[in-house]
Coordinates of C-alpha atoms in Angstrom, one line a residue:
Chain A
M213 CA 0.0 0.0 0.0
N214 CA 1.2 3.5 -0.7
L215 CA -0.2 6.9 -1.4
L216 CA -0.6 6.3 -5.2
H217 CA -2.6 3.1 -4.4
I218 CA -5.0 5.1 -2.2
S219 CA -5.4 8.0 -4.6
W220 CA -6.0 5.6 -7.5
K221 CA -8.7 3.9 -5.4
N222 CA -10.2 7.3 -4.6
L223 CA -10.3 8.1 -8.3
K224 CA -11.9 4.8 -9.1
D225 CA -14.4 5.4 -6.4
K226 CA -15.8 8.3 -8.4
P227 CA -15.5 7.0 -11.9
L228 CA -17.7 9.6 -13.6
T229 CA -16.1 12.6 -12.0
S230 CA -12.6 11.3 -12.8
F231 CA -13.7 10.3 -16.3
L232 CA -14.9 13.9 -16.9
S233 CA -11.6 15.4 -15.7
I234 CA -9.5 13.0 -17.7
L235 CA -11.6 13.5 -20.8
L236 CA -11.3 17.3 -20.7
M237 CA -7.5 17.1 -20.0
S238 CA -6.9 14.6 -22.8
L239 CA -9.1 16.5 -25.3
G240 CA -7.1 19.7 -24.6
I241 CA -3.8 17.9 -24.9
A242 CA -4.9 16.1 -28.0
I243 CA -5.9 19.2 -29.9
I244 CA -2.7 21.1 -29.0
S245 CA -0.5 18.1 -29.8
L246 CA -2.3 17.5 -33.1
L247 CA -1.8 21.1 -34.1
L248 CA 1.8 20.9 -33.2
L249 CA 2.3 17.7 -35.1
V250 CA 0.5 18.9 -38.3
G251 CA 2.2 22.3 -38.1
K252 CA 5.6 20.7 -37.7
Q253 CA 5.1 18.2 -40.5
L254 CA 3.7 20.8 -42.9
E255 CA 6.5 23.1 -42.2
E256 CA 9.1 20.4 -42.7
K257 CA 7.6 19.2 -45.9
F258 CA 7.0 22.6 -47.2
T259 CA 10.4 24.1 -46.5
R260 CA 12.2 21.0 -47.7
N261 CA 10.5 21.3 -51.1
I262 CA 11.3 25.0 -51.6
Q263 CA 14.9 24.7 -50.8
G264 CA 17.0 26.0 -53.7
I265 CA 14.1 27.5 -55.5
D266 CA 14.2 31.2 -55.6
M267 CA 11.5 31.9 -58.1
V268 CA 8.9 30.1 -60.1
L269 CA 8.1 31.3 -63.6
G270 CA 4.7 30.4 -64.9
A271 CA 1.5 31.6 -66.6
K272 CA -0.3 34.6 -65.0
G273 CA -2.7 33.8 -62.3
S274 CA -2.5 33.3 -58.5
P275 CA 1.1 33.2 -57.4
L276 CA 0.2 30.9 -54.5
Q277 CA -1.5 28.6 -57.0
L278 CA 1.6 28.6 -59.2
I279 CA 3.8 27.6 -56.2
L280 CA 1.4 24.9 -55.0
A281 CA 1.2 23.5 -58.5
A282 CA 4.8 23.8 -59.7
V283 CA 6.7 23.1 -56.5
Y284 CA 4.4 21.0 -54.3
Q285 CA 2.3 19.4 -57.1
I286 CA -0.9 19.8 -55.1
D287 CA -2.8 22.4 -57.0
S288 CA -3.8 22.8 -60.7
P289 CA -1.3 24.6 -62.9
T290 CA -2.2 28.2 -63.8
G291 CA -1.7 27.5 -67.5
N292 CA 1.0 27.0 -70.0
I293 CA 3.8 29.4 -71.1
K294 CA 6.0 29.3 -74.2
M295 CA 9.3 27.5 -73.7
E296 CA 11.1 30.0 -75.9
E297 CA 9.8 33.0 -74.0
A298 CA 10.8 31.4 -70.7
M299 CA 14.2 30.6 -71.9
R300 CA 14.8 34.2 -72.9
F301 CA 14.7 35.2 -69.3
T302 CA 16.6 32.3 -67.9
R303 CA 19.5 32.7 -70.3
N304 CA 20.3 35.7 -68.1
P305 CA 23.7 35.3 -66.4
M306 CA 22.2 36.0 -63.0
V307 CA 20.3 32.7 -63.3
Q308 CA 22.2 29.8 -61.9
S309 CA 19.8 27.1 -62.9
A310 CA 16.4 26.8 -64.5
I311 CA 14.4 23.6 -64.5
P312 CA 11.5 23.5 -66.9
L313 CA 8.4 21.6 -65.9
S314 CA 5.6 20.4 -68.1
M315 CA 2.6 19.0 -66.3
G316 CA -0.9 18.0 -67.1
D317 CA -0.9 14.2 -67.3
S318 CA -1.2 11.7 -64.6
Y319 CA -1.1 7.9 -64.0
Q320 CA -3.5 6.5 -61.5
G321 CA -3.9 9.8 -59.8
Y322 CA -0.1 10.5 -59.6
R323 CA 1.3 13.4 -61.6
I324 CA 3.6 12.9 -64.5
I325 CA 6.1 15.7 -64.7
G326 CA 8.0 16.4 -67.9
T327 CA 11.3 17.9 -67.1
T328 CA 15.1 17.4 -67.3
P329 CA 17.3 15.1 -65.2
K330 CA 18.2 18.3 -63.3
Y331 CA 14.9 18.1 -61.5
I332 CA 15.8 14.8 -59.9
E333 CA 19.3 16.2 -59.0
H334 CA 17.7 19.2 -57.5
F335 CA 15.8 17.2 -54.9
Q336 CA 18.8 14.9 -54.4
G337 CA 16.9 11.9 -55.7
E338 CA 18.8 8.6 -55.5
F339 CA 17.9 5.6 -57.4
E340 CA 16.5 2.5 -55.7
Q341 CA 16.8 0.7 -59.0
G342 CA 17.4 1.5 -62.7
K343 CA 18.7 4.9 -63.9
T344 CA 17.5 8.2 -65.0
F345 CA 15.7 8.8 -68.3
E346 CA 17.5 9.6 -71.5
N347 CA 14.9 9.3 -74.2
A348 CA 11.3 10.3 -74.6
L349 CA 8.7 8.0 -73.1
E350 CA 11.2 6.7 -70.5
I351 CA 10.0 7.5 -67.0
V352 CA 11.4 7.5 -63.5
V353 CA 9.0 6.7 -60.7
G354 CA 8.9 8.3 -57.2
A355 CA 9.3 6.0 -54.2
K356 CA 5.7 6.3 -53.0
V357 CA 4.2 5.9 -56.4
A358 CA 6.3 2.8 -57.0
R359 CA 5.2 1.4 -53.7
N360 CA 1.5 2.2 -54.0
L361 CA 1.2 1.2 -57.7
G362 CA 3.7 -1.6 -57.6
L363 CA 5.7 -0.2 -60.5
K364 CA 9.2 -1.5 -61.2
V365 CA 11.8 -1.1 -63.9
G366 CA 10.7 -2.5 -67.2
D367 CA 7.0 -1.9 -66.6
S368 CA 5.1 0.1 -69.1
F369 CA 1.8 2.0 -69.0
A370 CA -0.3 4.6 -70.7
S371 CA -0.8 8.0 -69.0
Q372 CA -4.1 9.8 -68.6
H373 CA -5.0 13.3 -69.5
G374 CA -5.6 15.5 -66.5
Y375 CA -5.3 14.7 -62.8
D376 CA -8.7 13.3 -61.8
G377 CA -7.9 9.8 -63.2
E378 CA -10.9 10.1 -65.5
G379 CA -9.2 11.7 -68.5
D380 CA -8.6 10.1 -71.8
H381 CA -5.9 7.5 -71.9
H382 CA -3.0 8.2 -74.2
E383 CA -3.0 4.6 -75.3
E384 CA -0.9 5.0 -78.4
S385 CA 2.3 6.1 -76.6
K386 CA 3.2 4.0 -73.6
F387 CA 5.7 5.0 -71.0
K388 CA 8.5 2.7 -70.0
V389 CA 9.8 2.7 -66.4
V390 CA 13.6 3.0 -66.4
G391 CA 14.2 4.0 -62.8
V392 CA 12.7 3.9 -59.3
L393 CA 13.7 6.5 -56.8
K394 CA 14.5 6.0 -53.1
Q395 CA 12.3 7.7 -50.5
S396 CA 13.5 11.3 -50.3
N397 CA 10.6 12.9 -48.2
S398 CA 10.4 15.5 -50.9
V399 CA 7.9 16.1 -53.7
L400 CA 9.8 13.5 -55.8
D401 CA 8.2 10.7 -53.8
Q402 CA 4.8 11.3 -55.1
V403 CA 5.4 12.0 -58.8
L404 CA 6.5 10.3 -62.0
I405 CA 9.3 12.1 -63.9
T406 CA 9.9 11.9 -67.6
P407 CA 11.8 14.1 -70.2
L408 CA 9.9 17.1 -71.5
E409 CA 9.9 15.5 -74.9
S410 CA 7.7 12.7 -73.7
V411 CA 4.9 15.1 -72.8
W412 CA 5.2 16.9 -76.1
A413 CA 5.3 13.6 -78.0
V414 CA 2.2 12.3 -76.2
H415 CA 0.2 15.4 -76.9
E416 CA 1.2 15.8 -80.5
H417 CA -0.1 12.3 -81.1
H418 CA -3.1 13.3 -79.2
E419 CA -3.8 16.4 -81.3
A420 CA -3.3 14.5 -84.5
E421 CA -5.6 11.8 -83.5
E422 CA -8.3 14.2 -82.5
A423 CA -8.0 16.1 -85.7
G424 CA -8.3 12.8 -87.6
K425 CA -11.4 11.8 -85.8
G426 CA -13.0 15.2 -86.6
A427 CA -12.6 14.5 -90.4
N428 CA -12.9 18.1 -91.0
A429 CA -11.3 19.1 -94.3
L430 CA -10.5 22.6 -93.3
K431 CA -8.8 21.4 -90.1
L432 CA -6.8 18.9 -92.0
L433 CA -5.7 21.6 -94.3
T434 CA -4.5 23.8 -91.5
E435 CA -2.8 20.7 -90.0
D436 CA -1.0 20.2 -93.2
E437 CA 0.1 23.8 -93.4
H438 CA 1.2 23.5 -89.9
S439 CA 3.6 20.7 -90.6
E440 CA 4.9 22.3 -93.7
Q441 CA 6.2 25.2 -91.8
G442 CA 8.8 22.9 -90.5
E443 CA 10.4 21.7 -87.3
E444 CA 11.9 25.0 -86.4
H445 CA 8.6 26.8 -86.0
H446 CA 7.3 23.9 -84.0
E447 CA 10.2 24.2 -81.6
D448 CA 9.1 27.8 -80.8
E449 CA 5.6 26.6 -80.1
K450 CA 6.7 24.2 -77.5
E451 CA 5.0 24.9 -74.2
I452 CA 5.9 24.2 -70.6
T453 CA 3.9 24.8 -67.4
A454 CA 6.5 26.4 -65.2
M455 CA 10.2 27.0 -64.7
L456 CA 11.9 26.5 -61.3
V457 CA 14.7 29.2 -61.1
K458 CA 17.7 29.6 -58.8
F459 CA 19.6 32.8 -58.9
R460 CA 23.2 33.4 -58.3
N461 CA 22.2 36.2 -56.1
P462 CA 18.6 36.2 -54.9
A463 CA 18.5 40.0 -54.5
M464 CA 19.3 40.6 -58.1
G465 CA 16.6 38.1 -59.0
M466 CA 14.1 40.7 -57.8
M467 CA 14.9 42.8 -60.8
I468 CA 14.4 39.9 -63.3
S469 CA 11.3 39.0 -61.5
R470 CA 9.9 42.6 -61.9
S471 CA 10.8 42.8 -65.5
I472 CA 9.1 39.5 -66.3
N473 CA 5.9 40.6 -64.5
E474 CA 5.8 43.9 -66.3
N475 CA 6.9 42.9 -69.8
S476 CA 5.5 39.5 -70.5
T477 CA 2.4 37.4 -70.3
M478 CA 4.1 35.4 -67.6
Q479 CA 4.3 35.9 -63.9
T480 CA 6.9 35.0 -61.3
A481 CA 6.3 33.8 -57.7
T482 CA 8.7 33.5 -54.8
P483 CA 8.1 30.3 -52.9
A484 CA 9.3 31.6 -49.5
I485 CA 7.0 34.7 -49.7
E486 CA 4.0 32.7 -50.8
M487 CA 4.5 30.1 -48.2
N488 CA 4.9 32.7 -45.5
R489 CA 1.6 34.2 -46.6
L490 CA -0.1 30.8 -46.5
F491 CA 1.3 30.0 -43.1
A492 CA 0.3 33.4 -41.8
L493 CA -3.3 32.8 -43.0
M494 CA -3.3 29.3 -41.4
G495 CA -1.6 30.7 -38.3
V496 CA -4.7 32.6 -37.3
G497 CA -6.8 29.5 -37.4
I498 CA -4.1 27.5 -35.6
D499 CA -3.8 30.1 -32.9
T500 CA -7.5 30.1 -32.3
L501 CA -7.6 26.4 -32.0
K502 CA -4.7 26.4 -29.6
L503 CA -6.6 28.9 -27.5
I504 CA -9.7 26.7 -27.5
A505 CA -7.5 23.7 -26.5
L506 CA -5.9 25.8 -23.7
V507 CA -9.4 26.7 -22.4
I508 CA -10.4 23.0 -22.4
I509 CA -7.3 22.2 -20.4
I510 CA -8.0 24.9 -17.9
V511 CA -11.7 23.7 -17.6
S512 CA -10.2 20.3 -16.9
G513 CA -8.2 21.9 -14.1
I514 CA -11.3 23.5 -12.7
S515 CA -13.1 20.2 -12.9
V516 CA -10.3 18.6 -10.8
F517 CA -10.5 21.5 -8.4
V518 CA -14.3 21.3 -8.0
S519 CA -14.3 17.5 -7.6
L520 CA -11.5 17.6 -5.0
Y521 CA -13.1 20.5 -3.2
N522 CA -16.4 18.6 -2.9
S523 CA -14.9 15.3 -2.1
L524 CA -12.8 16.9 0.6
K525 CA -15.9 18.1 2.3
E526 CA -17.4 14.7 2.1
R527 CA -14.1 13.1 3.1
K528 CA -13.4 15.4 6.0
Y529 CA -14.1 12.7 8.5
E530 CA -12.0 10.2 6.5
M531 CA -9.1 12.6 6.6
A532 CA -9.5 13.2 10.4
L533 CA -9.6 9.5 10.8
M534 CA -6.4 9.0 8.9
L535 CA -4.8 11.8 10.9
S536 CA -5.8 10.1 14.1
M537 CA -4.3 6.9 12.8
G538 CA -0.9 8.5 12.5
A539 CA -0.9 10.1 9.1
S540 CA 0.8 13.5 8.9
R541 CA -1.0 16.3 7.2
T542 CA 1.7 16.6 4.6
K543 CA 1.1 12.9 3.7
L544 CA -2.6 13.5 3.2
F545 CA -1.9 16.7 1.3
L546 CA 0.4 14.6 -1.0
L547 CA -2.4 12.0 -1.3
L548 CA -4.8 14.6 -2.6
L549 CA -2.2 16.2 -4.8
S550 CA -1.4 12.9 -6.4
E551 CA -5.1 12.5 -7.3
G552 CA -4.8 15.6 -9.4
L553 CA -1.5 14.4 -10.9
I554 CA -2.8 11.0 -11.8
I555 CA -5.6 12.7 -13.8
S556 CA -3.0 15.0 -15.5
V557 CA -0.8 12.1 -16.4
I558 CA -3.6 9.8 -17.7
G559 CA -5.1 12.7 -19.5
Y560 CA -1.8 13.6 -21.1
V561 CA -1.0 10.0 -22.2
L562 CA -4.5 9.6 -23.7
G563 CA -4.3 13.0 -25.3
I564 CA -1.0 12.1 -27.0
L565 CA -2.4 8.8 -28.2
L566 CA -5.5 10.6 -29.4
S567 CA -3.5 13.1 -31.4
R568 CA -1.6 10.3 -33.1
L569 CA -4.8 8.6 -33.9
G570 CA -6.2 11.9 -35.3
L571 CA -3.1 12.4 -37.3
G572 CA -3.4 8.9 -38.7
V573 CA -7.0 9.6 -39.8
M574 CA -6.1 13.0 -41.2
A575 CA -3.1 11.5 -43.0
Q576 CA -5.2 9.0 -44.8
N577 CA -7.6 11.8 -46.0
V578 CA -4.8 14.0 -47.0
E579 CA -3.0 11.2 -48.8
Q580 CA -6.1 10.3 -50.8
N581 CA -6.6 13.9 -51.9
F582 CA -3.1 15.2 -52.3
H583 CA -0.7 12.3 -52.0
Y584 CA 0.9 14.0 -49.1
D585 CA 1.8 11.8 -46.2
F586 CA 2.3 12.5 -42.6
G587 CA 4.5 10.2 -40.6
V588 CA 3.6 9.7 -37.0
L589 CA 6.5 11.3 -35.1
S590 CA 7.9 10.5 -31.7
L591 CA 7.3 12.9 -28.9
L592 CA 8.0 16.5 -29.9
T593 CA 10.0 18.8 -27.6
E594 CA 6.9 21.1 -27.4
E595 CA 4.9 18.1 -26.2
L596 CA 7.3 17.7 -23.2
W597 CA 6.4 21.3 -22.4
L598 CA 2.8 20.3 -22.7
L599 CA 3.4 17.6 -20.2
A600 CA 4.9 20.1 -17.8
G601 CA 1.9 22.4 -18.4
A602 CA -0.6 19.6 -17.7
L603 CA 1.2 18.6 -14.5
I604 CA 1.3 22.2 -13.3
I605 CA -2.4 22.6 -14.0
G606 CA -3.2 19.3 -12.2
L607 CA -1.0 20.3 -9.3
L608 CA -2.5 23.7 -8.9
A609 CA -6.0 22.5 -9.2
A610 CA -5.4 19.8 -6.6
A611 CA -3.2 21.9 -4.3
I612 CA -5.7 24.7 -3.6
P613 CA -8.5 22.6 -2.2
S614 CA -6.1 20.2 -0.6
L615 CA -4.7 22.9 1.6
G616 CA -7.9 22.5 3.6
I617 CA -6.1 19.4 5.1
Y618 CA -4.0 21.7 7.2
K619 CA -7.2 23.3 8.8
I620 CA -8.9 20.1 9.9
D621 CA -9.5 20.0 13.6
I622 CA -9.1 16.2 14.2
S623 CA -10.8 16.0 17.6
R624 CA -13.8 18.2 16.6
T625 CA -14.3 16.4 13.3
L626 CA -14.2 13.0 14.9
A627 CA -16.5 14.1 17.8
D628 CA -19.1 15.9 15.6
D629 CA -20.1 12.9 13.6
Chain B
M55 CA -1.1 0.6 30.9
I56 CA -2.7 4.0 30.9
A57 CA -3.1 6.4 33.8
T58 CA -4.1 10.1 34.2
Q59 CA -3.6 12.5 37.1
Q60 CA -5.5 15.8 37.6
L61 CA -6.3 16.1 34.0
T62 CA -7.9 19.4 33.0
F63 CA -9.0 20.7 29.7
A64 CA -10.8 23.8 28.3
Y65 CA -11.9 24.4 24.7
P66 CA -10.4 27.5 23.2
T67 CA -12.5 30.6 24.1
Q68 CA -15.0 31.7 21.5
S69 CA -16.9 35.0 21.7
N70 CA -20.3 34.9 23.5
V71 CA -19.7 31.3 24.6
P72 CA -18.6 30.8 28.2
T73 CA -15.6 28.6 28.4
K74 CA -16.3 25.2 29.8
Q75 CA -13.6 23.9 32.1
F76 CA -13.3 20.1 32.4
T77 CA -11.6 18.4 35.4
F78 CA -11.3 14.7 35.1
P79 CA -10.9 12.1 37.9
D80 CA -7.6 10.3 38.2
F81 CA -7.6 6.7 37.1
S82 CA -5.3 4.0 35.9
C83 CA -5.9 0.8 33.9
A84 CA -3.1 -1.8 33.9
D85 CA -2.2 -4.0 30.9
G86 CA -4.8 -6.6 30.2
E87 CA -7.4 -4.8 32.4
T88 CA -10.6 -3.2 31.3
M89 CA -12.2 0.0 32.5
L90 CA -15.7 1.4 31.8
I91 CA -16.1 5.2 32.0
L92 CA -19.8 6.1 32.3
G93 CA -21.3 9.5 32.1
K94 CA -24.3 11.5 30.7
S95 CA -23.9 13.6 27.6
G96 CA -22.0 16.8 28.0
R97 CA -19.9 15.5 30.9
G98 CA -16.9 15.4 28.6
K99 CA -16.7 11.7 27.9
T100 CA -15.4 12.1 24.4
T101 CA -13.1 14.9 25.4
F102 CA -11.6 12.7 28.1
L103 CA -11.1 9.9 25.5
H104 CA -9.5 12.4 23.0
L105 CA -7.2 13.6 25.7
M106 CA -6.0 10.1 26.4
A107 CA -5.6 9.5 22.7
L108 CA -3.6 12.7 22.4
L109 CA -6.1 14.1 19.9
L110 CA -6.4 17.1 22.2
K111 CA -3.7 18.6 24.3
P112 CA -4.6 18.9 28.0
T113 CA -4.4 22.3 29.7
G114 CA -3.1 20.6 32.9
G115 CA -2.3 17.3 34.5
S116 CA -0.5 14.3 33.2
I117 CA -1.1 11.1 31.2
Q118 CA 1.1 8.1 31.1
I119 CA 1.0 5.2 28.6
H120 CA 3.5 2.4 29.1
N121 CA 5.0 4.5 32.0
Q122 CA 5.8 7.2 29.5
E123 CA 4.6 10.8 30.1
I124 CA 2.9 11.9 27.0
S125 CA 0.9 15.0 27.9
H126 CA 3.5 17.3 26.6
F127 CA 3.9 15.8 23.2
D128 CA 3.5 18.1 20.2
S129 CA 1.2 17.0 17.4
A130 CA 3.8 15.2 15.3
Q131 CA 5.1 13.3 18.3
A132 CA 1.5 12.6 19.3
A133 CA 0.6 11.3 15.9
A134 CA 3.6 8.9 15.8
F135 CA 3.0 7.7 19.4
R136 CA -0.7 7.2 18.8
A137 CA -0.2 5.3 15.6
A138 CA 2.1 2.9 17.4
N139 CA 0.5 2.5 20.8
V140 CA -3.1 3.5 20.8
G141 CA -6.0 1.9 19.0
I142 CA -9.2 3.9 18.8
I143 CA -12.8 2.7 18.1
Y144 CA -15.3 5.4 17.4
Q145 CA -19.0 5.5 18.0
K146 CA -19.8 5.3 14.3
P147 CA -17.5 3.0 12.4
H148 CA -15.8 5.2 9.8
F149 CA -13.5 4.0 7.0
V150 CA -11.7 5.2 4.0
H151 CA -14.7 4.8 1.6
S152 CA -12.8 3.9 -1.5
L153 CA -10.7 1.1 0.1
S154 CA -11.8 -2.5 0.7
V155 CA -12.2 -3.9 4.2
L156 CA -8.7 -5.5 4.0
D157 CA -7.1 -2.3 2.8
N158 CA -8.8 -0.4 5.6
L159 CA -7.1 -2.7 8.0
L160 CA -3.7 -2.5 6.4
L161 CA -4.0 1.2 6.3
A162 CA -3.4 1.2 10.0
N163 CA -0.1 -0.5 9.4
Y164 CA 0.8 1.8 6.6
L165 CA 0.0 5.1 8.4
A166 CA 2.0 3.9 11.4
N167 CA 4.9 3.2 9.1
K168 CA 4.9 -0.5 9.9
S169 CA 5.1 -3.4 7.5
L170 CA 1.7 -4.6 6.2
A171 CA 0.4 -7.5 8.4
K172 CA -1.9 -9.3 6.0
E173 CA -1.8 -12.5 8.0
K174 CA -2.8 -10.6 11.2
A175 CA -5.7 -9.0 9.3
Q176 CA -6.8 -12.4 8.0
H177 CA -6.6 -13.8 11.6
L178 CA -8.5 -10.9 13.1
A179 CA -11.1 -11.1 10.4
E180 CA -11.6 -14.8 11.2
S181 CA -11.8 -14.2 15.0
L182 CA -14.2 -11.3 14.5
G183 CA -16.3 -13.1 11.9
F184 CA -16.0 -11.1 8.8
A185 CA -13.4 -13.1 6.9
D186 CA -15.8 -13.4 4.0
H187 CA -16.0 -9.7 3.6
L188 CA -12.3 -8.7 3.3
A189 CA -12.5 -7.9 -0.4
K190 CA -15.8 -5.9 -0.1
K191 CA -16.2 -2.2 0.4
T192 CA -17.0 -1.3 4.0
T193 CA -20.3 0.2 3.0
Q194 CA -21.5 -3.2 1.9
L195 CA -21.3 -4.4 5.6
S196 CA -23.9 -4.1 8.3
Q197 CA -23.4 -1.8 11.3
G198 CA -22.5 -4.7 13.5
E199 CA -20.0 -6.0 11.0
Q200 CA -18.5 -2.5 10.4
Q201 CA -18.0 -2.1 14.2
R202 CA -16.2 -5.4 14.3
V203 CA -14.0 -4.3 11.4
S204 CA -13.1 -1.1 13.3
I205 CA -12.2 -3.2 16.3
A206 CA -9.9 -5.2 14.1
R207 CA -8.4 -2.0 12.8
A208 CA -7.7 -0.8 16.3
L209 CA -5.8 -4.0 17.0
M210 CA -3.7 -4.1 13.8
N211 CA -0.7 -2.5 15.3
N212 CA -0.7 -4.4 18.6
A213 CA -1.5 -1.2 20.5
S214 CA -0.9 -1.2 24.3
V215 CA -4.1 0.8 24.9
I216 CA -7.4 0.4 23.2
L217 CA -9.8 3.3 23.6
A218 CA -13.5 2.9 22.6
D219 CA -15.9 5.8 22.3
E220 CA -19.5 4.6 22.6
P221 CA -18.7 1.5 20.6
T222 CA -22.1 0.0 21.1
S223 CA -24.6 2.9 21.0
N224 CA -25.7 2.2 17.5
L225 CA -26.0 -1.6 17.9
D226 CA -29.0 -3.7 19.0
D227 CA -28.7 -5.8 22.1
D228 CA -27.4 -9.0 20.4
N229 CA -24.8 -7.2 18.4
C230 CA -23.9 -5.0 21.4
L231 CA -23.0 -7.9 23.6
R232 CA -21.3 -9.8 20.8
V233 CA -19.1 -6.7 19.9
I234 CA -18.2 -6.0 23.5
D235 CA -17.3 -9.6 24.1
L236 CA -15.1 -9.7 21.0
L237 CA -13.5 -6.4 22.0
K238 CA -12.6 -7.8 25.5
T239 CA -11.3 -11.1 24.2
Q240 CA -9.2 -9.5 21.5
T241 CA -7.7 -6.8 23.7
S242 CA -6.8 -9.3 26.4
E243 CA -5.2 -11.5 23.8
I244 CA -2.7 -8.8 22.9
G245 CA -2.4 -7.8 26.6
A246 CA -3.6 -4.2 26.1
S247 CA -5.6 -2.0 28.5
L248 CA -9.2 -1.4 27.3
V249 CA -10.9 1.8 28.2
V250 CA -14.5 2.2 27.1
V251 CA -16.4 5.5 27.5
T252 CA -20.2 5.2 27.1
H253 CA -23.6 6.2 28.4
D254 CA -24.8 2.7 27.4
Q255 CA -26.1 1.2 30.6
R256 CA -26.2 -2.3 29.0
L257 CA -22.4 -2.4 29.4
K258 CA -22.4 -1.9 33.2
D259 CA -22.6 -5.6 34.0
V260 CA -19.9 -6.6 31.5
F261 CA -17.1 -4.5 33.0
E262 CA -15.8 -4.9 36.5
K263 CA -14.1 -1.5 37.0
H264 CA -16.3 1.5 36.5
L265 CA -15.6 5.2 36.6
Y266 CA -18.3 7.8 36.7
L267 CA -17.9 11.3 35.3

């Protein structure tokens, strides 16, 4: 027998009251911990993916959308830009590297990105098997895509137009898997990467086919004219979706950026600025939720306070009895204190478990919609502070009513009843 | 052994209430002896018992238990001494509500910082006839059973003095005699002095030595 044993029995003796206090505590902890986890993971994912990208060049539209589409591969692209026009700016000596991206097709819901091998290098992709692409219609598969779709080197498949998985199949030109990437925890994991030429090739076929189906003489005529004008013209018409740019000196980049925005049909977006704006927007919501969670934790403290206060009145004789049996007042004070602490600790543990459960459910949802995954992390440093906070609230809530122990008149209490 | 000499006590003065001064007669009760202290309500029976149990500090006079003068003990000393040497049985059997009968008995050991005597608890439960109830909550027991449990609790630490405050006033005649009989047998078994304060006239014939307040 020890104090903890007695306090535990006391808590079990009032299951509903204890349950309510624990429930409130764990809810508050769970909400805060979930917010911390999601915030942490989002921030990690989001900052890892914008490393080394100073500017994104794309069609005019929402700059945030451009970043989400071109960098994170979670939003629809703003539109296409002419390859030639983009190259004109990126030939500037201030540009250290420029990676063109052409998007629009997908395979089983995972995006296919037409680009150059530099894209894989940029995200430090390493090969699990196979090698990088060299020719059109060769494709490299991200770790998660390979895992979820069971793709391996040598497989071939036809892509779909659009992202919803319901677009037309480009049956006539099949992609051949030449490489599978290792997990890199970057955007590479959730995409398929192929040379720009593949995307162009697939869509040329597509256009030709559609034209043929239409059997429209006039259209056939223009089609002919088109091809007569030769390859060179065609090269100019090549379109891409966006260009990821790294400057030699980011400050100088601002000038290029301004000139592009003013003098062309394209726009530029700075990932860091857009993400800060996004986080600032989300931050208001997160702060509000944290405040609500804090209030719930405090209410839990009040619930511990009230239940101990009431039970101390009921248990006054019990306390006097234990005092008469040789217990010191400090011992009984600690007994009551540990009741508050037990509630805090159980509430904390349940809250942390609950937040992991919540994250798991959320992750599945997010994964289905965006192919973004959240790993369940070990305890965050902030969560240790949360434990300290929970213990302090439990202690305070228990200590205030428990001080009454020091005022009990043993003889009178025993004689009165 | 317990003895008192010229014991006096006054409750702390409260406004508008005249202070009542108690003076108690001298008495002594040797090891293995029993003593019945009788008195009407308001004569300070419970106060006398609480003084002997060191729950109250006397304003004058002296108390010896085991030939040790204890009237000057401060509250911490008193608590430790009481836990080790004095077993108290109250008018209404009170327990720690959340604990089982067995745990309530062992609590006496724990609070006196002694090792838990499970076998003794089992033995007492058998002698006092509640061995089947050890795992139950105390509230599931009848009044008579509860009073027997509180006797067992008072005996758990092999006290040298057992003090009982109206132990039978809530019991019917059958239970009353049974409880007193058990109380006497059990105290004599451990060789302790038994002091009972009561207004219960039924007990007069059961005790040899009487003291009237």
